[in-house]
Short mmCIF file of C-alpha atoms and ligand atoms in Angstrom, two decimals:
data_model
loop_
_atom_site.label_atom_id
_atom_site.label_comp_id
_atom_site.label_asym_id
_atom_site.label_seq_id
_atom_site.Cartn_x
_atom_site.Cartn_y
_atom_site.Cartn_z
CA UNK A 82 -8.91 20.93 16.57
CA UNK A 83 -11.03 18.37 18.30
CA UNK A 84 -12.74 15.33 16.68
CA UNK A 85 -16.55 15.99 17.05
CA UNK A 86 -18.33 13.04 19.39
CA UNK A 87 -18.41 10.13 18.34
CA UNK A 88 -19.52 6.56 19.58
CA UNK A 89 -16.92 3.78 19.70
CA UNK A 90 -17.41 -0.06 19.83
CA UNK A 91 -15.13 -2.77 19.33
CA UNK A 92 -16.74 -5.76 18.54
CA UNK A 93 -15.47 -9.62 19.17
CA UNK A 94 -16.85 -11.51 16.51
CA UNK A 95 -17.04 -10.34 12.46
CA UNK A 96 -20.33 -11.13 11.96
CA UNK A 97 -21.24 -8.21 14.45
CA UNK A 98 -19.00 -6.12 13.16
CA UNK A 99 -20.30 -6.48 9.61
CA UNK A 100 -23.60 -6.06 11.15
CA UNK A 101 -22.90 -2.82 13.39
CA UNK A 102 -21.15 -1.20 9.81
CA UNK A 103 -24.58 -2.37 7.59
CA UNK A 104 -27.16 -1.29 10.48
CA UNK A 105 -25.03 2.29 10.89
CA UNK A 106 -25.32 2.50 6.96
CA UNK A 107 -22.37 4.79 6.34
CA UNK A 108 -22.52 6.59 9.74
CA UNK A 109 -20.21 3.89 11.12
CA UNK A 110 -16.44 3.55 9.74
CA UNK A 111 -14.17 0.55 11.10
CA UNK A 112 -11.20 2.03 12.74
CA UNK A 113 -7.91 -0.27 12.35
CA UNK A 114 -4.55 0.98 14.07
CA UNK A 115 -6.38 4.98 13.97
CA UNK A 116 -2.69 6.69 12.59
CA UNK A 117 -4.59 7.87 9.46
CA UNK A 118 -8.37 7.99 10.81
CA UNK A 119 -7.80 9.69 14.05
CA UNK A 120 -5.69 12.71 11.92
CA UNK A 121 -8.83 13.42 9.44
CA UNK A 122 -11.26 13.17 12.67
CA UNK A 123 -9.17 15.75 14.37
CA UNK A 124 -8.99 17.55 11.84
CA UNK A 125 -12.62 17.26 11.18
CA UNK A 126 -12.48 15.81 7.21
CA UNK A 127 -14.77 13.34 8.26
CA UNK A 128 -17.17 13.01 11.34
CA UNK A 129 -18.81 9.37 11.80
CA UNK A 130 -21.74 8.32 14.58
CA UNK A 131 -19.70 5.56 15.26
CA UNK A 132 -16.33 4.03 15.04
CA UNK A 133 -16.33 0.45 14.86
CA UNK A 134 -12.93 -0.36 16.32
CA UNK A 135 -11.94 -3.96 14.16
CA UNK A 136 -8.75 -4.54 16.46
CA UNK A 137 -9.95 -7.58 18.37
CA UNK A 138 -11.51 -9.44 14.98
CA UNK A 139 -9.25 -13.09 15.21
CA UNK A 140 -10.40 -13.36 11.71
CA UNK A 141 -8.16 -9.89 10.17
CA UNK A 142 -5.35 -11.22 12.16
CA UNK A 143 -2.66 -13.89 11.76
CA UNK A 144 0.18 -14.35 8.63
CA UNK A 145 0.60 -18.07 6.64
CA UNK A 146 1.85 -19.85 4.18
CA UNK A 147 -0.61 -21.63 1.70
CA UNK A 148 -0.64 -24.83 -0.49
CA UNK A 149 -1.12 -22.17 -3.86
CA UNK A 150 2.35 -20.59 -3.35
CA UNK A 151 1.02 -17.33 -1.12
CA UNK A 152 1.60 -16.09 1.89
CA UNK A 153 -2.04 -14.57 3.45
CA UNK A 154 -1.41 -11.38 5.86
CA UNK A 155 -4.54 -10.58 8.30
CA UNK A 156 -5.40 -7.07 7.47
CA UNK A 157 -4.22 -6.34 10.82
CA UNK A 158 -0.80 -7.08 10.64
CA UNK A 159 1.34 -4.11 11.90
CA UNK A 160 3.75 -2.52 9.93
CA UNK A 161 6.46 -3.19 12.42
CA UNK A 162 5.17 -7.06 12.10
CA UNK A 163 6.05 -6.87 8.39
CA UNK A 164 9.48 -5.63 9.41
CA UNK A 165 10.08 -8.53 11.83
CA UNK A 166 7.90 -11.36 9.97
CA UNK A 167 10.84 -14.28 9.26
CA UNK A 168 7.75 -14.82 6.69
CA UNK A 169 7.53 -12.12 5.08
CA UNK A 170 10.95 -11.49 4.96
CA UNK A 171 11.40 -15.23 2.99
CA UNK A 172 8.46 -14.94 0.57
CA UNK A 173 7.34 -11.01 0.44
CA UNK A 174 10.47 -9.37 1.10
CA UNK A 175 9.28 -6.24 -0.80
CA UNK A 176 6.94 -5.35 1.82
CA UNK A 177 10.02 -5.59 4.59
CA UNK A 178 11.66 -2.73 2.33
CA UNK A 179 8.46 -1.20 1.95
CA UNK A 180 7.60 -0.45 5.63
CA UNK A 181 10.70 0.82 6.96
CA UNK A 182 9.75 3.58 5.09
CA UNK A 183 6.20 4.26 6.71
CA UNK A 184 6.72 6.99 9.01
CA UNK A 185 8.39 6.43 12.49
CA UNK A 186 8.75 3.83 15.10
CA UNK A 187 5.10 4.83 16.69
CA UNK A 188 3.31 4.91 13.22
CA UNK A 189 4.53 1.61 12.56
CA UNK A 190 3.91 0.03 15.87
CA UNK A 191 0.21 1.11 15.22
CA UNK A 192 -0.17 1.17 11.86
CA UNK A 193 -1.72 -1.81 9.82
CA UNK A 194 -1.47 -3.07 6.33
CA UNK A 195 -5.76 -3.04 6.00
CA UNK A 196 -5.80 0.42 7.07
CA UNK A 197 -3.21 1.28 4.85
CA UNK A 198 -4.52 -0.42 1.51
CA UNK A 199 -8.34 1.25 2.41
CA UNK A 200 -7.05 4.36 2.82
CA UNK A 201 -5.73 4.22 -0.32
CA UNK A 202 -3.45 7.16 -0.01
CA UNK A 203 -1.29 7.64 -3.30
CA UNK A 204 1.78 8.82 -1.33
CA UNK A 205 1.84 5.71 1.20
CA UNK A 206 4.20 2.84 0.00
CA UNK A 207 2.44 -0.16 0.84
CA UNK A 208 -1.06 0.17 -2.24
CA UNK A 209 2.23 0.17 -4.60
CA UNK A 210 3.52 -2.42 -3.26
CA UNK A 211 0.20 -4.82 -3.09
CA UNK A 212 -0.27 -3.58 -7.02
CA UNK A 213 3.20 -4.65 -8.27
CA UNK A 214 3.10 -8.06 -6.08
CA UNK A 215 -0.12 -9.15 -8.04
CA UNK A 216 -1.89 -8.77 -4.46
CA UNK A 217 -5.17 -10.07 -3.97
CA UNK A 218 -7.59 -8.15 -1.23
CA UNK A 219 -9.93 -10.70 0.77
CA UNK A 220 -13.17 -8.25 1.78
CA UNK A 221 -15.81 -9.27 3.81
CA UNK A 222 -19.34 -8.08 4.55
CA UNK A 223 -22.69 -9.12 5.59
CA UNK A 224 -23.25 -9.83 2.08
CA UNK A 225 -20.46 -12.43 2.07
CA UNK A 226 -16.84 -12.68 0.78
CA UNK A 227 -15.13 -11.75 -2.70
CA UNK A 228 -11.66 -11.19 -3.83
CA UNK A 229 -10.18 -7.97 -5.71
CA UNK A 230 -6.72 -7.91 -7.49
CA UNK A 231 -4.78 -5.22 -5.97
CA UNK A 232 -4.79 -3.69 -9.62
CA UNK A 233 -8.13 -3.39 -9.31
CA UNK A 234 -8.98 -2.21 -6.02
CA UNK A 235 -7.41 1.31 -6.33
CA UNK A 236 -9.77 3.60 -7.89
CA UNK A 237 -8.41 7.24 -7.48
CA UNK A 238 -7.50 9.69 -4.70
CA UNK A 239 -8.40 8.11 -1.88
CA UNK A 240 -10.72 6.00 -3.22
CA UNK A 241 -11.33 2.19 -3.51
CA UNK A 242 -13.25 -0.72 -4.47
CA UNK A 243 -14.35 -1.48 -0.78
CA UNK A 244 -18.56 -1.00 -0.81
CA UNK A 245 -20.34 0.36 2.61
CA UNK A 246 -20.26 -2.09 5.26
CA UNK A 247 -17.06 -4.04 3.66
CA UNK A 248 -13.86 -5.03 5.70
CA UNK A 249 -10.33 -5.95 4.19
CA UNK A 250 -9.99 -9.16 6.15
CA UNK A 251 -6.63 -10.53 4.65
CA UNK A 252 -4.33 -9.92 1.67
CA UNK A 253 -2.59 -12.38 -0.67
CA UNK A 254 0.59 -12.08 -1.90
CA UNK A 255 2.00 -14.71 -4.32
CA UNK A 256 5.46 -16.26 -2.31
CA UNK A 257 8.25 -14.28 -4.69
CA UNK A 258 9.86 -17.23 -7.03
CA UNK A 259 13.36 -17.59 -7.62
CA UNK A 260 15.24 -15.65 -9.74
CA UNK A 261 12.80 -12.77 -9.22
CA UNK A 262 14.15 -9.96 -7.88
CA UNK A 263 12.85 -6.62 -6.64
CA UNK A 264 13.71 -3.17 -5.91
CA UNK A 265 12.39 0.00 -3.63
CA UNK A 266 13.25 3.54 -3.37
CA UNK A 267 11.53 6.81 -2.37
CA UNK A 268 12.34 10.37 -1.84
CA UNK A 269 11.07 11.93 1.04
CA UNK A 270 11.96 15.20 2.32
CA UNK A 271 12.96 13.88 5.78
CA UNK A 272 13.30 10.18 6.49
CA UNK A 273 9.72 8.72 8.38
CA UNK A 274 7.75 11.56 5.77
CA UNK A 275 5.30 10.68 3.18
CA UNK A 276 7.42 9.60 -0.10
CA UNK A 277 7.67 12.74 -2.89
CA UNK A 278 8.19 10.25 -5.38
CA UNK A 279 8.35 6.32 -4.85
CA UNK A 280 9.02 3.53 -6.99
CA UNK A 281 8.50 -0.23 -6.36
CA UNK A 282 9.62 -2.89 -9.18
CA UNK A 283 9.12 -6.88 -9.36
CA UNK A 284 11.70 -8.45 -12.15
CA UNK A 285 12.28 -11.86 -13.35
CA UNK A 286 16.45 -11.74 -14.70
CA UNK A 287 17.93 -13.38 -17.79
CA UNK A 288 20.76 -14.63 -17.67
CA UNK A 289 22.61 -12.27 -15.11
CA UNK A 290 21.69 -9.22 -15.32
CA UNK A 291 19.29 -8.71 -18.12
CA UNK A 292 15.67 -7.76 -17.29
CA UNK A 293 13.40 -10.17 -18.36
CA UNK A 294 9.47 -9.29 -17.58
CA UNK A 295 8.90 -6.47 -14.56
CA UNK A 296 6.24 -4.72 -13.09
CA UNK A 297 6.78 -0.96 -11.81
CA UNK A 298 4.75 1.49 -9.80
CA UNK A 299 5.03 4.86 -8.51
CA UNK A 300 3.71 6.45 -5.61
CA UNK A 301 4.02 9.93 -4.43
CA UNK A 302 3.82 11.52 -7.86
CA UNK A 303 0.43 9.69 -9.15
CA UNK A 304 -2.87 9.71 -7.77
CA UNK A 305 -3.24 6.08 -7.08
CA UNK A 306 -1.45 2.86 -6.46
CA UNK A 307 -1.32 1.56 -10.38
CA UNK A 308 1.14 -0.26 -12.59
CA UNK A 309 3.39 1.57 -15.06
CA UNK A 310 2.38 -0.42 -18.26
CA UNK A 311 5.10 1.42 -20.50
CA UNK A 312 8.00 1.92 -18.15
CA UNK A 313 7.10 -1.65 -17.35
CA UNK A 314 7.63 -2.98 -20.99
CA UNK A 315 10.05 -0.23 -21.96
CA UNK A 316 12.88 -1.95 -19.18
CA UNK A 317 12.06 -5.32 -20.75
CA UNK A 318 15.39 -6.58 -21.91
CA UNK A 319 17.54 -3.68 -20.46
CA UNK A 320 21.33 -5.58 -19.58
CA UNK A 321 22.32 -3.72 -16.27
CA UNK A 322 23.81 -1.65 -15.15
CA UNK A 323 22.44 0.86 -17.16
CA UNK A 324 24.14 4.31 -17.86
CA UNK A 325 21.38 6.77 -18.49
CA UNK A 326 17.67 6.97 -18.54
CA UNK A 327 17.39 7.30 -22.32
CA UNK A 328 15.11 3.57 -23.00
CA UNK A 329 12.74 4.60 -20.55
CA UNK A 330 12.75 8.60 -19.97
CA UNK A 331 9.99 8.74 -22.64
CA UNK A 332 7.86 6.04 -20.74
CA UNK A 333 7.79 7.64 -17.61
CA UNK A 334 6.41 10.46 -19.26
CA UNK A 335 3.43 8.10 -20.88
CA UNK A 336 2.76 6.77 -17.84
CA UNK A 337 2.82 9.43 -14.79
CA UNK A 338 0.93 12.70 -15.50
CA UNK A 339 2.10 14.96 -12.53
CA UNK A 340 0.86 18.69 -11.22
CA UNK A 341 2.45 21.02 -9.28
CA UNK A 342 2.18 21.08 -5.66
CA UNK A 343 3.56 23.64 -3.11
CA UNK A 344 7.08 23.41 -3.69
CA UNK A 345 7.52 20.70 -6.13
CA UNK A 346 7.06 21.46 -9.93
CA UNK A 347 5.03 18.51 -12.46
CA UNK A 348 8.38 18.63 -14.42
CA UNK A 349 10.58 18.08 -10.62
CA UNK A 350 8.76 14.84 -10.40
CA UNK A 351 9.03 13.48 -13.50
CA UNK A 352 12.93 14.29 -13.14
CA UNK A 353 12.66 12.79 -9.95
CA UNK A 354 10.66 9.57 -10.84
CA UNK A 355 12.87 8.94 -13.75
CA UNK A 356 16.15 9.01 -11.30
CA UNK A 357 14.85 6.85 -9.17
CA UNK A 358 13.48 4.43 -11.57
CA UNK A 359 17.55 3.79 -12.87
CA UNK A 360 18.44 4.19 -8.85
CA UNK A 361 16.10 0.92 -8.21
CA UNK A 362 16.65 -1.14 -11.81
CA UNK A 363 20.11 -0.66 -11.09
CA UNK A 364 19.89 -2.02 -7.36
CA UNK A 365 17.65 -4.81 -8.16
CA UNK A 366 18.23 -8.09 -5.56
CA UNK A 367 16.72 -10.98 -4.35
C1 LIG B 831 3.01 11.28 11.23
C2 LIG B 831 2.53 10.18 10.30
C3 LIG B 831 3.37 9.77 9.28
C4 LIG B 831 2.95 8.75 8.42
N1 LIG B 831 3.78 8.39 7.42
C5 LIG B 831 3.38 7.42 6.57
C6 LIG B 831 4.22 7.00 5.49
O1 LIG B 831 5.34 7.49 5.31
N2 LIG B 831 3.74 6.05 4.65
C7 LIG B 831 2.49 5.48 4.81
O2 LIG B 831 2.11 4.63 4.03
N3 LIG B 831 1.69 5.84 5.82
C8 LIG B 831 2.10 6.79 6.70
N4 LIG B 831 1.27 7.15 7.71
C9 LIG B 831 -0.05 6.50 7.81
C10 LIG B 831 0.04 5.17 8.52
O3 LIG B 831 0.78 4.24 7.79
C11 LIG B 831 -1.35 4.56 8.76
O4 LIG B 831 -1.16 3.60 9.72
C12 LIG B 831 -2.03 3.85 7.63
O5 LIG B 831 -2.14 4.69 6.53
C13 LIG B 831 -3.46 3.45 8.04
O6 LIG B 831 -3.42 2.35 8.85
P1 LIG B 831 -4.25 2.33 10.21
O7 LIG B 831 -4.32 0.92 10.65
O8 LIG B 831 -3.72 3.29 11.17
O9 LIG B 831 -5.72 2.75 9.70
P2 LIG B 831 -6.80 3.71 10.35
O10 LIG B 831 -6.26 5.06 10.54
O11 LIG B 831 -7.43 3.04 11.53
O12 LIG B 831 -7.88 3.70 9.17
C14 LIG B 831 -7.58 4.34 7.95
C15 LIG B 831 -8.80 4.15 7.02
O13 LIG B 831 -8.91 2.80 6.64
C16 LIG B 831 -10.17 2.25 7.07
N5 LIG B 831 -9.86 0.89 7.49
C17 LIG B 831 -8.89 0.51 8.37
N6 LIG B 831 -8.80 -0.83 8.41
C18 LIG B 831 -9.73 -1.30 7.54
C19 LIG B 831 -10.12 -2.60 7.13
N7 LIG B 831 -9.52 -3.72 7.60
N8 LIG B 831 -11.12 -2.73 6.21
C20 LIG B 831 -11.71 -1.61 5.71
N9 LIG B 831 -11.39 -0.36 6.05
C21 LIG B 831 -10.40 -0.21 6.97
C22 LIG B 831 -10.68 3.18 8.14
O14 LIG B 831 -12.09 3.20 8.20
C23 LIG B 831 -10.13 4.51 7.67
O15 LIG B 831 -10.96 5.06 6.68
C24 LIG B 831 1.67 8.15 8.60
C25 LIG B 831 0.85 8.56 9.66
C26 LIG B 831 1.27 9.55 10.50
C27 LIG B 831 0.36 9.97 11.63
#
């Protein structure tokens, strides 16, 4: 199928762009690196006036280090940049395991991390990610600026905090400290496919390999980027390696509720989710 017409501007300067998306009042959507938008125009899920192309904004662009201990990405930062950011890869090196999972070498190369967090789409790996960093979205409009924890930005399928005329301009991500470490696995049915089950986890260690506090979150088996608050507390304390699933099995349960989908059974998932979730405790690094 064919996208029905549309008219396309890419604007310079943000304050035109925020004023293009509030004059177009919902008939106007901001189109990033297009390797989600172009798909559900195509396929004719959605059919804007206008697409507001946000690739030449200076202000959604750029990655640094600040005085607080984070590291701000420009909501336009490619998902190959994450993969070759010396930056990223010192502070946020979650995110460099992350996206060499996101589809293939021509997703990536067009593919950004704003498009990515407002499309909000509970099988991509980067929404878990943000929420298990402690993430904080910068958005934008003509209304102003404010700042959403990642935690609180997801809202359900598809579906986020950003208002009508909003941009993600930036995202902060607190620089990891040491002797936090982190783990990241998903299941996919092909490598470059969209994760069947996912699981990204943040850990502070005691003494060598005990889990002291950790954050976990699933993606591919839930139906938005959110922390596991049980599995979460359940690993608290766990020496590893560990030999089974038994401290946390139950957990998993509390914390995911799955449905089957063509070809995957609820109870596949949870099996699934609770392999993985030893797989990546078990792997934890710096
Ligand atoms: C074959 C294929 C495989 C893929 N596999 C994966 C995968 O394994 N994992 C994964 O995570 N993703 C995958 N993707 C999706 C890809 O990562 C997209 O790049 C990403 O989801 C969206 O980023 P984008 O810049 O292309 O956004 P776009 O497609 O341009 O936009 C997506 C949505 O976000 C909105 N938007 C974009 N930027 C902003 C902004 N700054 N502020 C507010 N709204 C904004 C747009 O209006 C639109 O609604 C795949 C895509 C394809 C085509």
């Amino acid at each position: 199928m064919k996208a029905r017409n549309f008219r396309y501007i890419r604007p310079t300067i943000l304050d035109q762009a925020y004023r293009i998306l509030a004059e177009n009042d919902g008939g106007a959507v901001p189109i990033a690196g297009g390797q989600s938008l172009l798909a559900t125009l195509n396929m004719r899920l959605s059919a804007p006036k206008l697409l507001v192309d946000i690739g030449d904004l200076n202000e959604l662009a750029g990655q640094s280090y600040a005085d607080d201990g984070t590291v701000r990405l420009g909501a336009l930062t490619l998902h190959r940049e994450l993969l070759a950011s010396e930056l990223v890869r010192k502070h946020v090196p979650l995110l460099v395991r992350a996206a060499s999972h996101i589809g293939h070498v021509a997703i990536r190369n067009r593919g950004t991390l704003g498009g990515s967090l407002a499309y909000a789409d509970p099988a991509a790996e980067l929404p878990a990610c943000a929420v298990v960093l402690g993430a904080t979205l910068e958005l934008g409009s003509l209304k102003g600026k404010r700042a959403v924890k990642a935690e609180e930005f997801f809202k359900g399928l598809f579906e986020t905090d950003l208002q009508p005329g909003e941009l993600i301009v930036g995202v902060r991500f607190p620089a990891m400290q040491a002797g936090t470490m982190i783990g990241f696995a998903e299941l996919a049915r092909r490598h470059g496919d969209f994760a069947l089950v996912g699981v990204a986890a943040v850990a502070t260690m005691q003494h060598d390999r005990t889990i002291g506090q950790a954050r976990l979150a699933y993606f591919g088996c839930v139906n938005r980027a959110k922390l596991a608050p049980s599995v979460s507390a359940a690993v608290e304390g766990l020496a590893l390696p560990l030999p089974d699933a038994t401290a946390f099995e139950a957990a998993i349960r509390t914390d995911i509720t799955t449905e089957d989908t063509p070809g995957l059974r609820a109870d596949t998932k949870l099996h699934l989710a609770t392999v993985l979730t030893r797989r990546v405790l078990n792997s934890l690094s710096a």
